[in-house]
Coordinates of C-alpha atoms and ligand atoms in Angstrom, one line a residue:
M14 CA 91.9 94.8 142.4
A15 CA 93.7 96.4 139.5
K16 CA 93.1 100.1 138.8
K17 CA 91.3 99.1 135.6
I18 CA 90.5 95.9 133.6
L19 CA 90.0 96.0 129.9
Q20 CA 88.4 93.1 127.9
G21 CA 89.4 92.3 124.4
I22 CA 89.6 89.4 122.0
P23 CA 92.4 86.9 122.9
V24 CA 94.2 85.9 119.8
S25 CA 97.5 84.4 121.0
V26 CA 97.9 82.6 124.3
G27 CA 100.3 83.3 127.2
V28 CA 100.7 85.8 130.0
A29 CA 102.9 88.9 129.9
I30 CA 103.6 91.2 132.8
G31 CA 105.4 94.4 132.2
H32 CA 105.4 98.0 131.1
A33 CA 103.3 99.3 128.2
Y34 CA 104.9 100.9 125.1
I35 CA 102.4 103.0 123.2
L36 CA 103.1 103.0 119.5
T37 CA 102.1 106.3 118.0
R38 CA 102.9 107.4 114.5
D39 CA 101.2 110.7 114.0
H40 CA 103.1 113.9 114.6
F41 CA 101.0 115.6 112.1
C42 CA 98.4 116.9 114.5
L43 CA 101.3 118.6 116.3
A44 CA 103.0 120.1 113.3
P45 CA 102.4 123.8 113.1
I46 CA 101.2 125.2 109.7
Q47 CA 102.1 128.8 109.2
N48 CA 103.5 131.4 106.8
I49 CA 106.8 133.1 107.6
S50 CA 108.2 136.5 106.7
E51 CA 110.9 137.0 104.1
E52 CA 113.6 137.5 106.7
L53 CA 113.0 134.1 108.2
V54 CA 113.4 132.2 104.9
E55 CA 117.1 131.5 105.3
Q56 CA 116.6 130.4 108.9
E57 CA 113.7 128.1 107.9
I58 CA 115.9 126.5 105.2
K59 CA 118.6 125.9 107.8
R60 CA 116.0 124.3 110.1
L61 CA 115.0 122.0 107.3
E62 CA 118.6 121.1 106.5
D63 CA 119.3 120.3 110.2
A64 CA 116.2 118.1 110.3
F65 CA 117.4 116.2 107.3
E66 CA 120.8 115.8 108.8
L67 CA 119.3 114.6 112.1
T68 CA 117.1 112.1 110.3
I69 CA 120.1 110.8 108.4
S70 CA 122.0 110.3 111.6
N71 CA 119.0 108.6 113.3
L72 CA 118.9 106.2 110.3
K73 CA 122.6 105.5 110.5
E74 CA 122.3 104.8 114.3
L75 CA 119.4 102.5 113.6
K76 CA 121.3 100.7 110.9
A77 CA 124.3 100.1 113.2
K78 CA 122.0 98.2 115.6
I79 CA 120.7 95.8 112.9
P80 CA 122.2 92.3 113.1
E81 CA 124.5 91.5 110.2
E82 CA 122.3 88.8 108.8
Q83 CA 119.3 91.1 108.3
T84 CA 120.8 92.6 105.1
E85 CA 117.4 93.4 103.6
Y86 CA 116.5 95.7 106.5
S87 CA 119.9 97.4 106.2
S88 CA 119.4 98.0 102.5
I89 CA 116.0 99.6 103.2
I90 CA 117.7 102.1 105.5
D91 CA 120.5 102.7 102.9
T92 CA 117.9 103.6 100.3
Q93 CA 116.2 105.9 102.8
I94 CA 119.4 107.7 103.4
M95 CA 120.1 108.0 99.7
M96 CA 116.6 109.5 99.2
L97 CA 117.3 112.1 101.9
Q98 CA 120.6 113.0 100.3
D99 CA 119.1 113.5 96.9
P100 CA 119.2 117.3 96.2
K101 CA 116.0 117.0 94.1
L102 CA 114.0 116.0 97.2
K103 CA 115.4 119.0 99.2
H104 CA 114.7 121.3 96.3
A105 CA 111.1 120.1 96.0
I106 CA 110.6 121.2 99.6
T107 CA 112.7 124.3 99.9
K108 CA 110.9 125.9 96.9
Y109 CA 107.8 126.1 99.1
I110 CA 109.8 127.9 101.8
K111 CA 111.4 130.3 99.3
D112 CA 108.5 131.0 96.9
M113 CA 105.5 130.5 99.1
K114 CA 107.0 131.5 102.5
L115 CA 105.7 128.3 104.2
N116 CA 107.2 127.1 107.3
A117 CA 109.4 124.0 107.0
E118 CA 106.9 121.4 108.3
W119 CA 104.2 122.6 105.9
A120 CA 106.8 122.7 103.0
V121 CA 107.7 119.1 103.7
E122 CA 104.1 118.1 103.4
K123 CA 103.6 120.1 100.2
G124 CA 106.9 118.9 98.6
I125 CA 106.1 115.3 99.3
G126 CA 102.6 115.8 98.1
D127 CA 104.0 117.0 94.7
I128 CA 106.2 113.9 94.4
E129 CA 103.3 111.7 95.2
K130 CA 101.2 113.3 92.4
T131 CA 104.1 112.8 90.0
F132 CA 104.6 109.1 90.9
N133 CA 100.9 108.5 90.8
G134 CA 100.9 109.5 87.2
I135 CA 103.5 106.9 86.3
E136 CA 102.1 103.5 85.3
D137 CA 104.9 101.6 86.9
E138 CA 104.4 99.6 90.1
F139 CA 107.9 100.2 91.3
F140 CA 107.6 103.9 91.3
K141 CA 104.2 103.7 92.9
T142 CA 105.6 101.7 95.8
R143 CA 108.1 104.5 96.4
I144 CA 105.4 106.9 97.5
S145 CA 104.9 105.2 100.8
E146 CA 108.6 105.5 101.5
F147 CA 108.6 109.2 100.8
K148 CA 105.7 109.5 103.2
L149 CA 107.5 107.6 105.9
L150 CA 110.6 109.8 105.5
S151 CA 108.5 112.9 105.6
R152 CA 107.1 111.8 109.0
K153 CA 110.6 111.3 110.3
V154 CA 111.7 114.7 109.1
I155 CA 108.6 116.4 110.5
G156 CA 109.1 114.6 113.8
N157 CA 112.6 116.0 114.0
L158 CA 111.5 119.5 113.0
I159 CA 109.0 119.7 115.8
G160 CA 111.4 118.1 118.2
A161 CA 109.3 115.0 118.6
G162 CA 112.4 112.9 117.8
E163 CA 112.2 109.8 115.7
E164 CA 109.0 108.5 114.5
L165 CA 109.2 105.4 116.8
K166 CA 110.8 105.9 120.1
P167 CA 113.4 103.2 120.8
I168 CA 112.4 100.2 122.7
K169 CA 114.9 100.0 125.5
S170 CA 113.9 97.1 127.7
R171 CA 111.3 94.3 127.1
V172 CA 107.8 95.9 126.7
I173 CA 104.2 95.2 126.0
L174 CA 103.4 96.9 122.7
V175 CA 100.1 98.8 122.6
A176 CA 98.9 100.3 119.3
H177 CA 95.8 101.3 117.5
E178 CA 96.8 98.9 114.7
L179 CA 99.8 96.9 113.7
T180 CA 100.5 96.5 110.0
P181 CA 103.0 94.3 108.3
A182 CA 105.1 97.4 107.6
D183 CA 105.2 98.2 111.4
T184 CA 106.7 94.9 112.3
V185 CA 109.5 95.6 109.9
E186 CA 110.5 98.7 111.9
L187 CA 110.1 97.2 115.4
D188 CA 112.6 95.2 117.3
V189 CA 110.2 92.3 117.9
S190 CA 112.7 90.5 120.2
K191 CA 112.0 93.2 122.8
I192 CA 108.2 92.7 122.6
M193 CA 106.5 90.5 125.3
A194 CA 103.0 90.9 124.0
F195 CA 100.8 92.8 121.5
V196 CA 97.6 94.8 122.4
T197 CA 95.7 96.5 119.6
A198 CA 92.4 98.2 119.0
Q199 CA 92.0 96.9 115.5
G200 CA 92.2 93.3 114.3
G201 CA 90.7 89.9 114.5
K202 CA 91.8 86.3 115.0
T203 CA 93.4 86.0 111.6
S204 CA 94.7 89.5 111.1
H205 CA 98.4 90.2 110.7
V206 CA 99.1 91.0 114.4
S207 CA 97.5 87.8 115.6
I208 CA 99.4 85.6 113.1
V209 CA 102.7 87.4 114.0
A210 CA 102.1 86.9 117.8
R211 CA 101.4 83.3 117.4
T212 CA 104.4 82.9 115.2
L213 CA 106.6 84.6 117.9
G214 CA 104.9 82.6 120.6
I215 CA 103.8 85.7 122.6
P216 CA 100.4 86.6 123.9
A217 CA 98.2 89.1 122.0
I218 CA 94.8 90.7 122.5
V219 CA 93.0 92.7 119.9
G220 CA 89.7 94.6 119.6
I221 CA 90.0 97.0 122.6
E222 CA 88.3 100.3 121.6
D223 CA 90.7 103.3 121.9
V224 CA 93.3 101.2 123.7
E225 CA 96.1 103.6 122.9
N226 CA 94.4 106.2 125.1
Q227 CA 93.1 103.8 127.8
I228 CA 96.6 102.6 128.7
L229 CA 99.3 105.1 129.5
D230 CA 102.8 104.9 128.2
D231 CA 105.0 102.9 130.6
E232 CA 102.0 101.9 132.8
F233 CA 102.5 98.5 134.5
I234 CA 100.0 96.0 133.0
I235 CA 99.2 92.3 132.8
V236 CA 98.1 90.8 129.5
D237 CA 96.1 87.6 129.8
G238 CA 96.2 86.0 126.3
F239 CA 93.9 83.2 127.5
T240 CA 90.9 85.3 128.4
G241 CA 91.6 88.6 126.6
R242 CA 91.8 90.6 129.9
I243 CA 94.2 93.4 130.6
L244 CA 94.9 94.4 134.1
I245 CA 96.1 98.0 134.5
E246 CA 98.2 98.7 137.6
P247 CA 97.4 95.3 139.2
E248 CA 97.7 94.6 142.9
E249 CA 100.4 92.4 144.3
E250 CA 98.1 89.4 144.7
E251 CA 97.1 89.6 141.0
I252 CA 100.8 89.8 140.0
Y253 CA 101.4 86.7 142.0
E254 CA 98.5 84.8 140.5
Y255 CA 99.5 85.6 137.0
T256 CA 103.1 84.8 137.6
E257 CA 102.0 81.4 138.7
R258 CA 100.0 81.0 135.6
Q259 CA 102.9 82.1 133.5
I260 CA 105.2 79.5 135.1
S261 CA 102.7 76.7 134.6
F262 CA 102.3 77.6 131.0
E263 CA 106.0 77.6 130.5
Q264 CA 106.2 74.2 132.1
Y265 CA 103.4 72.9 129.8
K266 CA 105.3 74.3 126.7
R267 CA 108.5 72.6 127.8
E268 CA 106.8 69.3 128.3
L269 CA 105.1 69.6 124.9
F270 CA 108.4 70.5 123.3
Q271 CA 109.9 67.3 124.6
Q272 CA 107.2 65.4 122.8
S273 CA 107.4 67.3 119.6
G274 CA 109.2 64.5 117.7
L275 CA 106.2 62.2 118.2
P276 CA 103.9 62.0 115.2
G277 CA 100.4 63.3 114.9
K278 CA 98.9 59.8 114.7
T279 CA 95.4 59.0 116.1
K280 CA 94.9 56.2 118.6
D281 CA 93.6 54.0 115.7
G282 CA 96.6 54.8 113.4
F283 CA 95.5 57.6 111.1
H284 CA 98.5 59.8 110.5
V285 CA 97.8 63.5 109.9
K286 CA 101.0 65.3 108.9
V287 CA 101.6 68.5 110.9
M288 CA 103.5 71.2 109.1
A289 CA 104.4 74.8 109.7
N290 CA 103.2 78.1 108.2
I291 CA 106.0 80.6 108.0
E292 CA 106.2 84.2 106.9
L293 CA 109.9 84.8 106.8
F294 CA 112.9 82.6 105.8
E295 CA 114.3 83.0 109.4
E296 CA 111.3 81.1 110.8
V297 CA 112.6 77.9 109.3
S298 CA 114.6 77.3 112.4
S299 CA 111.6 77.3 114.6
A300 CA 109.7 75.0 112.1
L301 CA 112.6 72.6 112.6
D302 CA 112.9 73.1 116.4
Y303 CA 109.2 72.2 116.7
A304 CA 109.6 69.2 114.5
A305 CA 107.3 70.3 111.7
E306 CA 106.9 67.7 109.0
G307 CA 107.4 70.3 106.3
I308 CA 106.5 73.9 105.5
G309 CA 102.8 73.7 104.6
L310 CA 102.7 77.4 103.7
Y311 CA 105.4 79.9 102.9
R312 CA 103.8 83.3 102.7
T313 CA 106.3 84.9 100.3
E314 CA 104.7 88.3 100.4
Y315 CA 106.5 89.2 103.7
S316 CA 109.9 89.1 102.2
Y317 CA 108.9 91.6 99.5
L318 CA 107.9 93.9 102.4
Y319 CA 111.4 93.8 103.9
R320 CA 113.0 95.1 100.8
S321 CA 113.0 98.7 99.7
R322 CA 112.6 97.7 96.1
L323 CA 111.2 94.7 94.2
P324 CA 113.4 91.7 94.6
G325 CA 115.2 90.3 91.6
E326 CA 115.0 86.7 90.4
D327 CA 118.4 85.8 91.8
E328 CA 117.7 87.2 95.2
L329 CA 114.4 85.3 95.4
Y330 CA 116.1 82.2 94.0
E331 CA 118.7 82.2 96.7
E332 CA 116.1 82.7 99.5
Y333 CA 113.9 79.9 98.2
R334 CA 116.8 77.6 97.4
D335 CA 118.1 77.9 101.0
L336 CA 114.7 77.2 102.5
V337 CA 114.1 74.2 100.2
S338 CA 117.5 72.7 100.8
I339 CA 117.4 73.2 104.6
M340 CA 114.0 71.5 104.8
S341 CA 114.9 68.7 102.3
P342 CA 113.7 66.0 102.0
K343 CA 110.7 67.5 103.8
P344 CA 108.3 69.4 101.5
V345 CA 108.1 73.2 101.3
V346 CA 104.9 74.7 99.8
I347 CA 105.9 78.1 98.3
R348 CA 102.8 80.2 97.8
T349 CA 103.1 82.9 95.1
L350 CA 102.8 86.5 96.1
D351 CA 99.6 87.2 98.0
A352 CA 99.9 91.0 97.9
G353 CA 97.0 93.3 98.6
G354 CA 94.1 93.2 101.1
D355 CA 95.5 93.5 104.5
K356 CA 98.9 92.2 103.3
I357 CA 101.9 94.3 102.3
G358 CA 100.1 97.4 103.7
K359 CA 102.2 100.4 102.9
G360 CA 104.1 99.2 100.0
F361 CA 101.0 98.8 97.9
E362 CA 98.6 101.2 99.5
K363 CA 98.8 103.5 96.4
L364 CA 96.3 101.3 94.7
E365 CA 93.7 103.3 96.6
E366 CA 91.0 100.6 96.5
A367 CA 87.8 101.3 98.4
N368 CA 87.6 97.6 99.3
P369 CA 91.0 96.1 99.2
A370 CA 90.0 92.7 100.5
M371 CA 87.8 92.3 97.4
G372 CA 90.3 94.1 95.2
L373 CA 93.5 93.5 93.3
R374 CA 94.8 90.8 95.6
A375 CA 96.9 87.7 95.3
I376 CA 96.6 85.9 91.9
R377 CA 94.6 88.9 90.5
F378 CA 97.5 91.2 91.4
C379 CA 100.0 88.8 89.9
L380 CA 98.1 88.3 86.6
K381 CA 98.0 92.1 86.2
F382 CA 101.6 92.6 87.0
K383 CA 103.0 89.7 85.1
K384 CA 106.6 90.7 85.2
I385 CA 106.6 90.6 89.0
F386 CA 104.8 87.3 88.9
K387 CA 107.1 85.7 86.3
T388 CA 110.2 86.8 88.2
Q389 CA 109.0 85.0 91.2
L390 CA 107.9 81.9 89.3
K391 CA 111.3 81.6 87.7
A392 CA 113.0 81.8 91.1
I393 CA 110.7 79.1 92.5
L394 CA 111.2 76.8 89.5
R395 CA 115.0 77.1 89.9
A396 CA 115.0 76.7 93.7
A397 CA 112.8 73.6 93.4
E398 CA 115.8 71.6 92.2
A399 CA 117.3 71.9 95.7
G400 CA 114.8 69.6 97.3
N401 CA 111.1 69.0 97.7
A402 CA 109.3 72.2 96.7
L403 CA 105.7 72.6 95.7
L404 CA 104.2 75.7 94.1
M405 CA 100.8 77.1 95.2
F406 CA 98.6 79.8 93.8
P407 CA 96.5 81.9 96.2
M408 CA 92.9 83.0 95.8
I409 CA 92.0 81.1 92.7
S410 CA 88.3 81.7 91.9
G411 CA 87.8 79.4 89.0
L412 CA 89.2 77.4 86.1
E413 CA 90.1 80.3 83.8
E414 CA 92.2 82.0 86.5
L415 CA 94.0 78.8 87.2
R416 CA 94.7 78.2 83.6
D417 CA 95.9 81.8 83.2
A418 CA 98.3 81.3 86.1
K419 CA 99.6 78.1 84.7
R420 CA 100.1 79.7 81.4
V421 CA 102.4 82.3 83.0
L422 CA 104.2 79.4 84.7
E423 CA 104.7 77.8 81.3
E424 CA 106.1 81.1 80.0
A425 CA 108.5 81.2 83.0
K426 CA 109.7 77.7 82.2
N427 CA 110.2 78.6 78.5
E428 CA 112.2 81.7 79.5
L429 CA 114.4 79.7 81.8
E430 CA 114.9 77.1 79.0
K431 CA 116.0 79.9 76.6
E432 CA 118.3 81.4 79.2
G433 CA 119.9 77.9 79.7
K434 CA 119.1 77.9 83.5
S435 CA 118.3 74.6 85.1
Y436 CA 115.0 74.3 86.9
K437 CA 112.4 71.7 87.9
R438 CA 110.0 71.2 85.1
D439 CA 107.5 68.9 86.9
I440 CA 107.2 70.9 90.1
P441 CA 103.8 70.0 91.7
V442 CA 101.3 72.8 91.4
G443 CA 98.5 73.3 93.9
I444 CA 96.0 76.0 94.8
M445 CA 94.5 77.6 97.9
I446 CA 90.9 76.9 98.3
E447 CA 89.8 80.1 100.0
L448 CA 87.0 81.5 97.9
P449 CA 83.4 80.1 98.0
S450 CA 83.5 79.9 94.2
A451 CA 86.6 77.6 94.3
V452 CA 84.7 75.3 96.6
L453 CA 81.8 75.1 94.3
V454 CA 83.9 74.3 91.2
A455 CA 86.5 72.2 93.2
E456 CA 85.8 69.2 90.9
D457 CA 86.9 71.0 87.8
L458 CA 89.9 72.5 89.6
A459 CA 91.0 69.2 91.1
K460 CA 91.5 67.8 87.6
E461 CA 94.2 70.3 86.9
V462 CA 96.2 70.5 90.1
D463 CA 98.3 68.3 92.3
F464 CA 96.9 69.4 95.6
F465 CA 94.5 71.7 97.5
S466 CA 95.2 73.7 100.6
I467 CA 92.2 75.1 102.4
G468 CA 92.7 78.7 103.6
T469 CA 90.0 79.1 106.2
N470 CA 91.0 82.6 107.1
D471 CA 89.8 83.9 103.8
L472 CA 87.2 81.1 103.2
I473 CA 85.4 82.2 106.3
Q474 CA 85.9 85.9 105.5
Y475 CA 84.4 85.6 102.0
S476 CA 81.8 82.9 102.8
L477 CA 80.3 84.7 105.8
G478 CA 81.1 88.2 104.6
I479 CA 83.2 89.1 107.6
D480 CA 86.2 91.3 107.2
R481 CA 88.9 89.3 109.0
T482 CA 90.6 92.5 110.3
N483 CA 87.4 94.1 111.7
K484 CA 86.9 93.8 115.4
Y485 CA 83.2 94.7 115.2
V486 CA 82.4 91.5 113.3
S487 CA 85.1 89.3 114.9
H488 CA 82.4 87.4 117.0
L489 CA 80.8 86.3 113.7
F490 CA 84.0 84.6 112.5
Q491 CA 82.6 81.2 113.1
P492 CA 84.5 78.2 111.8
L493 CA 81.8 75.8 112.8
H494 CA 79.1 77.6 110.8
P495 CA 77.3 74.9 108.9
A496 CA 78.2 76.6 105.6
I497 CA 81.9 76.4 106.5
I498 CA 81.9 72.8 107.7
K499 CA 80.0 71.8 104.5
S500 CA 82.4 73.8 102.3
I501 CA 85.5 72.1 103.9
K502 CA 83.9 68.7 103.8
H503 CA 83.0 69.1 100.1
T504 CA 86.6 70.2 99.3
V505 CA 88.1 67.3 101.1
D506 CA 85.7 64.8 99.5
V507 CA 86.5 66.2 96.0
A508 CA 90.2 65.9 96.6
K509 CA 89.9 62.4 97.8
R510 CA 87.8 61.3 94.8
A511 CA 90.3 63.0 92.5
G512 CA 93.2 61.3 94.2
I513 CA 95.0 64.5 95.2
Y514 CA 96.1 65.4 98.7
V515 CA 94.4 68.1 100.7
S516 CA 95.8 70.2 103.5
M517 CA 94.5 73.0 105.6
C518 CA 96.7 76.0 106.3
G519 CA 94.2 78.5 107.7
E520 CA 94.3 79.2 111.4
M521 CA 91.5 76.7 112.0
A522 CA 94.1 74.0 111.5
G523 CA 95.6 74.9 114.8
D524 CA 92.4 75.1 116.8
P525 CA 91.9 72.1 119.2
F526 CA 88.1 72.5 118.8
C527 CA 88.3 72.2 115.1
I528 CA 90.9 69.5 114.8
P529 CA 88.6 66.5 115.6
L530 CA 86.3 67.5 112.7
L531 CA 89.2 67.9 110.3
I532 CA 90.4 64.4 111.3
G533 CA 86.9 63.1 110.8
M534 CA 86.9 64.5 107.2
G535 CA 90.3 62.9 106.5
V536 CA 92.4 66.0 105.9
D537 CA 95.9 64.8 105.1
I538 CA 97.9 67.8 106.4
L539 CA 97.4 70.4 109.0
S540 CA 99.7 73.4 108.7
T541 CA 99.9 75.9 111.6
T542 CA 102.3 78.4 113.3
P543 CA 105.5 76.6 114.2
H544 CA 104.9 77.0 118.0
S545 CA 101.6 75.2 117.7
V546 CA 103.0 72.2 115.8
P547 CA 103.7 70.0 119.0
G548 CA 100.3 70.9 120.5
V549 CA 98.4 70.0 117.4
K550 CA 100.2 66.7 117.2
R551 CA 99.4 65.9 120.7
V552 CA 95.7 66.7 120.3
I553 CA 95.7 64.3 117.3
R554 CA 97.3 61.6 119.4
M555 CA 94.5 61.9 122.0
L556 CA 91.7 61.2 119.5
S557 CA 90.7 58.3 117.4
K558 CA 89.6 58.7 113.7
K559 CA 86.4 56.7 114.5
E560 CA 85.2 59.0 117.2
C561 CA 86.1 62.1 115.1
E562 CA 84.0 60.7 112.2
D563 CA 81.1 60.2 114.6
L564 CA 81.4 63.7 115.8
L565 CA 81.5 65.0 112.3
N566 CA 78.4 63.1 111.3
K567 CA 76.5 64.7 114.2
I568 CA 77.7 68.1 113.2
L569 CA 76.7 67.6 109.6
Q570 CA 73.1 67.0 110.6
N571 CA 72.9 70.3 112.3
S572 CA 71.9 73.6 110.9
S573 CA 72.8 75.8 113.9
V574 CA 76.2 77.2 114.6
K575 CA 75.4 77.5 118.3
E576 CA 74.4 73.9 118.5
N577 CA 77.6 72.9 116.6
N578 CA 79.7 74.8 119.0
R579 CA 78.0 73.2 122.0
I580 CA 78.4 69.7 120.7
V581 CA 82.0 70.1 119.8
K582 CA 82.9 71.9 123.1
E583 CA 81.3 69.1 125.1
K584 CA 83.2 66.4 123.1
V585 CA 86.6 68.2 123.2
F586 CA 86.3 69.1 126.9
D587 CA 85.6 65.4 127.5
K588 CA 88.5 64.1 125.5
I589 CA 91.3 66.6 126.0
P590 CA 90.5 68.7 129.1
E591 CA 94.1 69.3 130.1
E592 CA 95.1 70.7 126.7
L593 CA 92.4 73.3 126.8
T594 CA 93.7 75.2 129.7
F595 CA 96.3 76.6 127.5
Y596 CA 94.5 77.4 124.3
T597 CA 92.4 80.2 122.9
S598 CA 89.9 79.2 120.3
F599 CA 87.7 80.8 117.8
F600 CA 84.9 79.9 120.3
D601 CA 86.1 82.5 122.8
N602 CA 85.3 85.5 120.8
Ligands
PEP24 C1 94.0 81.7 104.6 O1 93.4 82.6 104.0 O2 93.5 80.9 105.4 C2 95.5 81.6 104.5 C3 96.2 80.6 105.1 O3 96.1 82.6 103.8 P1 96.4 84.0 104.4 O4 96.1 84.0 105.9 O5 97.8 84.3 104.2 O6 95.5 84.9 103.7
MG25 MG1 94.3 83.6 102.4

């Protein structure tokens, strides 16, 4: 038996066997806070200057390792170097050493604190986003002052990343190609870490209390992304057993990959298009490799995160144009910026909202910061000429909000007109249905849009009142809750009556236990992580529309989520048993 076994929530399938890499960010608890004598002032300033120099050379080394095509990441580092070279920053810190006789570590915190206060007072988003960068740099400098080295120790060989939490900003700094699996204390099935793991096709487990202290750095572990088990210091027999499982999973994926060109058509001929959700432009290659029939959701917020400043219209235009033309004639649904909530993380944390998920997120954020919004809309409108692009607004709560967003879209068109830039005037416009209010007014909304895309990650969060990133309520994240099934069914029915198409791009679209019900409702498109596309198509091919409708009718008569889960499980186990060996589902919470 292994030395210890931990149980968490499996959120991405697969097995990883290897050494743990514990991601820790806080050197602050180690940083000494003390006063110094007058004679030590010069020495302390020299220590500070050395730490700045070392941080700059660490950044330069990091930059040298970045592949050429990742220009955005390189430019983040260039900006950080420039910030460190700015005499104003050094002056803001050294004055605390000279005047208040504080040691260098404390002076860094005080100096950065002053800058933060100044920036907080400026009513400009761009300046506010800089605060987090100063904080990040101060951690790096303090790390070097206390000799703890760089904030993140380099990942040398392939490792299993163990962290308390993994934010979108963390993934920017990490070399994900060296990560075999993720294990975190925080998170749920639809939080950032889970989506990233599924996109990368690596196993992940979340929700293990205090995991960063339960597993030692470099300890040998097995991550079982099917059951959520972590085996610490396993025995030889266990290593053998899991290696076998790993091999058979790889075989299964290869077989599936060979069939990825086959369509998602039921036995009785109902074609459900299967598309890919992507977060970054680079993922378009895996969408094509896995034969996605389009990009059903491009989460544009992630490419804002990669930049050290807000992107300009031309930059965004080039990115979207490339994506749209590579995929052409297949469709690409470009969702406008969904910043806030658990998205973007550091870049926007200065909003200091007590309840960010209910705060200034997505369309609300864009309607407040219209300049940012309009810049993006203009880029999308121009890029749409390169192929088959569709525009989608996130988190629409009702008609007025939709009309406000469309008004800004009109303004963007008018500006492009005046500037003499060519663009696609009649780009199809759709909305995410991810708020309960949108479900209830879907009839009104359907009259004014070209399509709906159901975002179950948020629809479940807001309907059932469950924070999608909170492990304590993760077991309550129930897609087959009668309220959720009714909400989805109502949305699909409304879309059908209105003659617009309806897709689903929430994680539920890739869950084999949910797919039969979605087919039964007649959803036109399922959009999921690129790696899941072939599997979803195969599940569809194993079913008939008729039997899915029968199953749906049974479920609609029930008022118990437990009963729904039982019925669906029985049916799915009966129809596609061989598929299930390699899936995790929302049922396994
Ligand atoms: C959703 O809410 O289901 C969705 C697809 O959007 P996101 O996960 O980006 O919030
Ligand atoms: Mg959403």
